[in-house]
Amino acid sequence: MTSISRNFFLVILIIIYGTCTLMAQVTLRGKVTEKATGETLAGATIFIPDLKTGAATNSEGIYMINNLPKSTFLIQVSYVGYMAITRVVDLRKTTTVDFELSESAIEAQEVVVTGNALSSDNSQSSISITPIAKNQLLTLPSTNLINSISTVPGLSEITTGGAVSKPVIRGLSYNHVITLNEGVRQEGSQWGDEHGIEIDQFSADRIEVLKGPASLFYGSDAMGGVINILEPNPAPLNTVKGEMVSQFSTGNKLFGNSLMAEGNQNGLIWRIRGTYKTASSYRTPSEYIYNSGFWEQDLSGMIGLNKRWGYSHLHFSLFDTKIGIIDGTRDSVTHLFISHDGNTVTPDEAKSRDIAVPFQLVSHEKLTSVSNFVIKNSQIRINLGYQVNDRKEFAETPQEPGLYFHLDTWTGDAKYTLSLAKSLELVGGFSGMTQTNRNKGIEFLVPDYNLQDIGGFIYSKKSWERFTINAGLRYDFRHVEGKSMFLDSKGKPSASGDTLFTGFNTTFSAITGSTGMTYKINRTFNLKFNLGRGFRAPNIAELGSNGVHEGTFRYEIGNPALKPETSLQIDGELSANTKYLNAVFNGFYNTIGNFIYSRNNGNEKRLQNGIRYPVYRYIQGNSVLTGFELELDIHPVDALHLDNNIDYVYGINATTKVPLPFIPALHSQHDLKWVVKTGQKSILQAPWVEAGIEIHYAQKRIDVFETETPGYVLLNASLGAGIKVQKQHWTLFISGKNLTDIQYYDHLSRLKPLGIYNMGRNITFGLLIPFGIYEAR
């Protein structure tokens, strides 16, 4: 690793130096005003995503951004209480640009999305993308990153208690969804039911949820969509600042604290963050769930350069967590939980922060480099990553792990973007991944394996004033080598003996593509359409598993003869946006060939450690997923926000005519929010109070090994305000979920088969304190 890293960073420095000597610099300046009155707007933000640089307007509404290359860029302008806008500016032709903003009661959303090959206005992306701002991530009650965004229409979560959440996009999850962090795909054995996403939830500044096949840009595993987690924008030039986030939740006594500091000295930028979370067992309306506590500690940092040639950032992160595994064993008479040593759990033990056997220890270390170089009218983006995931599951003793996976992953991708005038953009790129997994425990579920993956794509986008069209093609190749394993009479690996894993070599390849269009019908309505083909190679558990999967209560057997999945999805979106109303309707129809799923025939069981586990085998069949999402935000007056959304997924195995498993139920959410407008000198800034209900309808369309889930309604509420403390703007909030403390099962909860309910009443208290350390005068 050391020599490769040294060579890589030497190459990067040579590219940076060479590019710096070639680029001429310009200064972009102008004024931001209110469209209706012509008055200047002080404090408006002007940001260039491709350079990760920007500025704010002064007291006279004037802005200035220095050291920019002579090229074409997308620029976003935003201001609180106004509709954000974007504009493509060619700095070879002009360096003075004024912007006009219109007032809007609609809460501001990110209008620039980066999850495609190009940074673009969301209205000109044919793929359905939902951006999520930082304030939403921080002010909703949550226990982890995926849990914090699970209310987005079209997005659900498969949960194992409060610590583990896996994203589900339009009914697809596990290796059907890619999670990107700082431009690099997260790899942590995400095929596992109780394997969460090893990312600090407080490190995310905003998130983009791409719904539908994104295989064109990301290759295998992006068939269902992408969770794109974006880093914060760099600190303003010649400043040092930071933030502190603190949260406490009553439902599981969760304490979460995060401290961040960052700086920018003439384009040399840096950031460091530390986070610690600890939670006790969570409470349902009837009991505490024994051994559901967890702790997590994270450290991350970044150092880089933001210059006129672009930017180059080096990131590192360390993620460590200990999570109790809930086995659900109970006393037949008292119905109380029984601990691993066979004793009935006392009330104090049930609600404790102590984590007992069984539990898992997960460590994830990551080093990534993210760069974008601007050369005249083109850009070169290079993302490289190395990550190590150690996953230990302790089933019998706290001293020695049973299952222990050591996963090493190298990833890399490069994109070349060429802008021809303002209306035509061409992109070519390739990506690759090398992965090795080694078993280091005394129990085994999947074999040691080596994986190599490579793919390349071409993509073009043509824009007119009201119409855009795009198309692209991609080719992917993946090779997976599963290692054989033999066990001796004592159950330990040996050169010969009983065969646990049969070695295999298998390759997968596919041609995927996507084409789409957007059409701005008028100032109010916008139309999107996309046709995309997705591809997913079988994961190692589907190909080679043979053993008991702790926490899933089953014996899993893989199938090395599985074929890759392919999909064809049609997406359509119609949106309307006015000063007092925002409505979005998405519909999709997705056919999947060779859909992979596991099934128990109801009779087959396997004896292991004195327990007869049901056997689940991986098989294939053709499937169909169809559904819709509807969002309707109404603002009859500026201060009143009535937000509504509903989503639905219908999944069917076309081969067996049986519903697909783990399909979320029909769900709607309705929130009423009142925001008080305050003056600039007021101590309280924009205080709000909000109340809402979540309606989860009964799920009766189930696979043969599932059970029906009754419907339920959750009552939620929150209140908060910005607090002006000298020159700082603190945020304080109180947010409650399931205030009526009802007893319910979420259909996607993996604890439902154990008769364990979801969390009861949960009230979260939160505080965000930004602070300035240094600012050049």
Short mmCIF file of N, CA, C and O in Angstrom, two decimals, residues 478-528:
data_model
loop_
_atom_site.label_atom_id
_atom_site.label_comp_id
_atom_site.label_asym_id
_atom_site.label_seq_id
_atom_site.Cartn_x
_atom_site.Cartn_y
_atom_site.Cartn_z
N ARG A 478 -16.73 -8.51 -14.62
CA ARG A 478 -16.37 -8.85 -13.24
C ARG A 478 -15.96 -10.31 -13.16
O ARG A 478 -16.61 -11.19 -13.76
N HIS A 479 -14.88 -10.56 -12.42
CA HIS A 479 -14.40 -11.91 -12.18
C HIS A 479 -14.37 -12.16 -10.68
O HIS A 479 -13.85 -11.34 -9.91
N VAL A 480 -14.94 -13.30 -10.26
CA VAL A 480 -14.96 -13.67 -8.84
C VAL A 480 -14.37 -15.06 -8.70
O VAL A 480 -14.81 -16.01 -9.37
N GLU A 481 -13.36 -15.17 -7.84
CA GLU A 481 -12.74 -16.46 -7.54
C GLU A 481 -13.03 -16.82 -6.09
O GLU A 481 -12.58 -16.14 -5.17
N GLY A 482 -13.81 -17.87 -5.90
CA GLY A 482 -14.08 -18.37 -4.55
C GLY A 482 -13.11 -19.47 -4.19
O GLY A 482 -12.89 -20.41 -4.96
N LYS A 483 -12.51 -19.37 -3.01
CA LYS A 483 -11.50 -20.34 -2.57
C LYS A 483 -12.18 -21.56 -1.92
O LYS A 483 -13.15 -21.43 -1.18
N SER A 484 -11.63 -22.72 -2.17
CA SER A 484 -12.15 -23.92 -1.52
C SER A 484 -11.67 -23.98 -0.07
O SER A 484 -10.65 -23.38 0.30
N MET A 485 -12.42 -24.71 0.78
CA MET A 485 -12.03 -24.89 2.18
C MET A 485 -12.45 -26.27 2.64
O MET A 485 -13.57 -26.73 2.36
N PHE A 486 -11.53 -26.94 3.37
CA PHE A 486 -11.79 -28.26 3.94
C PHE A 486 -11.65 -28.17 5.46
O PHE A 486 -10.82 -27.41 5.98
N LEU A 487 -12.45 -28.96 6.17
CA LEU A 487 -12.42 -28.97 7.63
C LEU A 487 -12.02 -30.34 8.12
O LEU A 487 -12.46 -31.38 7.60
N ASP A 488 -11.15 -30.35 9.18
CA ASP A 488 -10.76 -31.63 9.78
C ASP A 488 -11.83 -32.09 10.76
O ASP A 488 -12.91 -31.48 10.87
N SER A 489 -11.56 -33.13 11.49
CA SER A 489 -12.54 -33.70 12.40
C SER A 489 -12.92 -32.77 13.54
O SER A 489 -13.97 -32.94 14.17
N LYS A 490 -12.07 -31.77 13.82
CA LYS A 490 -12.37 -30.80 14.88
C LYS A 490 -13.02 -29.54 14.33
O LYS A 490 -13.23 -28.58 15.06
N GLY A 491 -13.32 -29.54 13.03
CA GLY A 491 -13.99 -28.40 12.43
C GLY A 491 -13.06 -27.25 12.10
O GLY A 491 -13.52 -26.12 11.90
N LYS A 492 -11.76 -27.53 12.01
CA LYS A 492 -10.79 -26.49 11.69
C LYS A 492 -10.29 -26.65 10.26
O LYS A 492 -10.24 -27.76 9.73
N PRO A 493 -9.94 -25.51 9.60
CA PRO A 493 -9.46 -25.60 8.21
C PRO A 493 -8.23 -26.48 8.10
O PRO A 493 -7.33 -26.45 8.94
N SER A 494 -8.19 -27.28 7.02
CA SER A 494 -7.06 -28.17 6.80
C SER A 494 -6.89 -28.37 5.30
O SER A 494 -7.71 -27.93 4.49
N ALA A 495 -5.81 -29.08 4.93
CA ALA A 495 -5.53 -29.32 3.51
C ALA A 495 -6.49 -30.32 2.90
O ALA A 495 -6.67 -30.37 1.68
N SER A 496 -7.12 -31.14 3.73
CA SER A 496 -8.10 -32.12 3.24
C SER A 496 -9.12 -32.37 4.34
O SER A 496 -8.96 -31.93 5.48
N GLY A 497 -10.18 -33.08 3.99
CA GLY A 497 -11.23 -33.35 4.96
C GLY A 497 -12.59 -33.11 4.35
O GLY A 497 -12.78 -33.21 3.14
N ASP A 498 -13.54 -32.77 5.21
CA ASP A 498 -14.89 -32.48 4.73
C ASP A 498 -14.90 -31.15 3.98
O ASP A 498 -14.32 -30.15 4.44
N THR A 499 -15.56 -31.13 2.84
CA THR A 499 -15.62 -29.91 2.03
C THR A 499 -16.68 -28.95 2.57
O THR A 499 -17.85 -29.30 2.64
N LEU A 500 -16.23 -27.78 2.99
CA LEU A 500 -17.17 -26.74 3.40
C LEU A 500 -17.50 -25.82 2.23
O LEU A 500 -18.66 -25.52 1.96
N PHE A 501 -16.46 -25.38 1.52
CA PHE A 501 -16.64 -24.54 0.34
C PHE A 501 -15.95 -25.20 -0.85
O PHE A 501 -14.79 -25.60 -0.77
N THR A 502 -16.67 -25.29 -1.95
CA THR A 502 -16.09 -25.77 -3.20
C THR A 502 -15.60 -24.58 -4.00
O THR A 502 -16.35 -23.62 -4.22
N GLY A 503 -14.35 -24.61 -4.40
CA GLY A 503 -13.80 -23.48 -5.14
C GLY A 503 -14.50 -23.27 -6.47
O GLY A 503 -15.00 -24.21 -7.09
N PHE A 504 -14.52 -22.01 -6.90
CA PHE A 504 -15.15 -21.71 -8.19
C PHE A 504 -14.49 -20.47 -8.80
O PHE A 504 -13.95 -19.62 -8.09
N ASN A 505 -14.54 -20.38 -10.11
CA ASN A 505 -14.13 -19.20 -10.87
C ASN A 505 -15.28 -18.84 -11.79
O ASN A 505 -15.72 -19.66 -12.59
N THR A 506 -15.76 -17.64 -11.69
CA THR A 506 -16.89 -17.25 -12.53
C THR A 506 -16.72 -15.81 -12.99
O THR A 506 -16.13 -14.99 -12.28
N THR A 507 -17.20 -15.53 -14.18
CA THR A 507 -17.11 -14.19 -14.75
C THR A 507 -18.50 -13.72 -15.16
O THR A 507 -19.38 -14.52 -15.52
N PHE A 508 -18.69 -12.40 -15.09
CA PHE A 508 -19.95 -11.78 -15.48
C PHE A 508 -19.62 -10.56 -16.33
O PHE A 508 -18.65 -9.84 -16.08
N SER A 509 -20.45 -10.32 -17.32
CA SER A 509 -20.29 -9.12 -18.13
C SER A 509 -21.65 -8.66 -18.61
O SER A 509 -22.61 -9.44 -18.66
N ALA A 510 -21.74 -7.39 -18.96
CA ALA A 510 -23.03 -6.85 -19.41
C ALA A 510 -22.80 -5.53 -20.13
O ALA A 510 -21.85 -4.80 -19.84
N ILE A 511 -23.69 -5.24 -21.05
CA ILE A 511 -23.78 -3.93 -21.69
C ILE A 511 -25.03 -3.24 -21.15
O ILE A 511 -26.12 -3.81 -21.22
N THR A 512 -24.85 -2.08 -20.57
CA THR A 512 -25.99 -1.32 -20.04
C THR A 512 -26.04 0.03 -20.73
O THR A 512 -25.09 0.47 -21.39
N GLY A 513 -27.15 0.70 -20.57
CA GLY A 513 -27.31 2.00 -21.20
C GLY A 513 -28.45 2.77 -20.59
O GLY A 513 -29.24 2.24 -19.80
N SER A 514 -28.54 4.02 -20.97
CA SER A 514 -29.60 4.88 -20.46
C SER A 514 -29.83 6.01 -21.45
O SER A 514 -28.89 6.51 -22.07
N THR A 515 -31.07 6.39 -21.61
CA THR A 515 -31.40 7.56 -22.41
C THR A 515 -32.58 8.26 -21.75
O THR A 515 -33.45 7.61 -21.15
N GLY A 516 -32.60 9.56 -21.85
CA GLY A 516 -33.66 10.30 -21.19
C GLY A 516 -33.77 11.71 -21.71
O GLY A 516 -32.94 12.18 -22.51
N MET A 517 -34.80 12.40 -21.24
CA MET A 517 -35.04 13.77 -21.66
C MET A 517 -35.74 14.53 -20.54
O MET A 517 -36.35 13.94 -19.65
N THR A 518 -35.60 15.84 -20.58
CA THR A 518 -36.38 16.73 -19.72
C THR A 518 -36.97 17.83 -20.59
O THR A 518 -36.38 18.23 -21.60
N TYR A 519 -38.14 18.30 -20.20
CA TYR A 519 -38.80 19.34 -20.98
C TYR A 519 -39.49 20.32 -20.03
O TYR A 519 -40.33 19.92 -19.21
N LYS A 520 -39.09 21.56 -20.09
CA LYS A 520 -39.71 22.61 -19.29
C LYS A 520 -40.93 23.11 -20.05
O LYS A 520 -40.81 23.90 -21.01
N ILE A 521 -42.11 22.64 -19.68
CA ILE A 521 -43.33 22.94 -20.40
C ILE A 521 -43.62 24.43 -20.37
O ILE A 521 -43.93 25.05 -21.39
N ASN A 522 -43.52 25.03 -19.20
CA ASN A 522 -43.65 26.47 -19.02
C ASN A 522 -42.96 26.83 -17.72
O ASN A 522 -42.20 26.03 -17.18
N ARG A 523 -43.23 28.01 -17.19
CA ARG A 523 -42.54 28.45 -15.98
C ARG A 523 -42.92 27.60 -14.77
O ARG A 523 -42.20 27.57 -13.77
N THR A 524 -44.05 26.88 -14.85
CA THR A 524 -44.55 26.12 -13.72
C THR A 524 -44.23 24.64 -13.82
O THR A 524 -43.80 24.03 -12.84
N PHE A 525 -44.41 24.04 -14.98
CA PHE A 525 -44.36 22.58 -15.12
C PHE A 525 -43.07 22.11 -15.78
O PHE A 525 -42.56 22.75 -16.71
N ASN A 526 -42.57 20.97 -15.28
CA ASN A 526 -41.37 20.36 -15.83
C ASN A 526 -41.60 18.85 -15.96
O ASN A 526 -42.17 18.22 -15.06
N LEU A 527 -41.15 18.28 -17.07
CA LEU A 527 -41.37 16.87 -17.36
C LEU A 527 -40.03 16.16 -17.51
O LEU A 527 -39.09 16.68 -18.10
N LYS A 528 -39.96 14.92 -16.96
CA LYS A 528 -38.77 14.07 -17.11
C LYS A 528 -39.19 12.69 -17.60
O LYS A 528 -40.26 12.18 -17.25
#
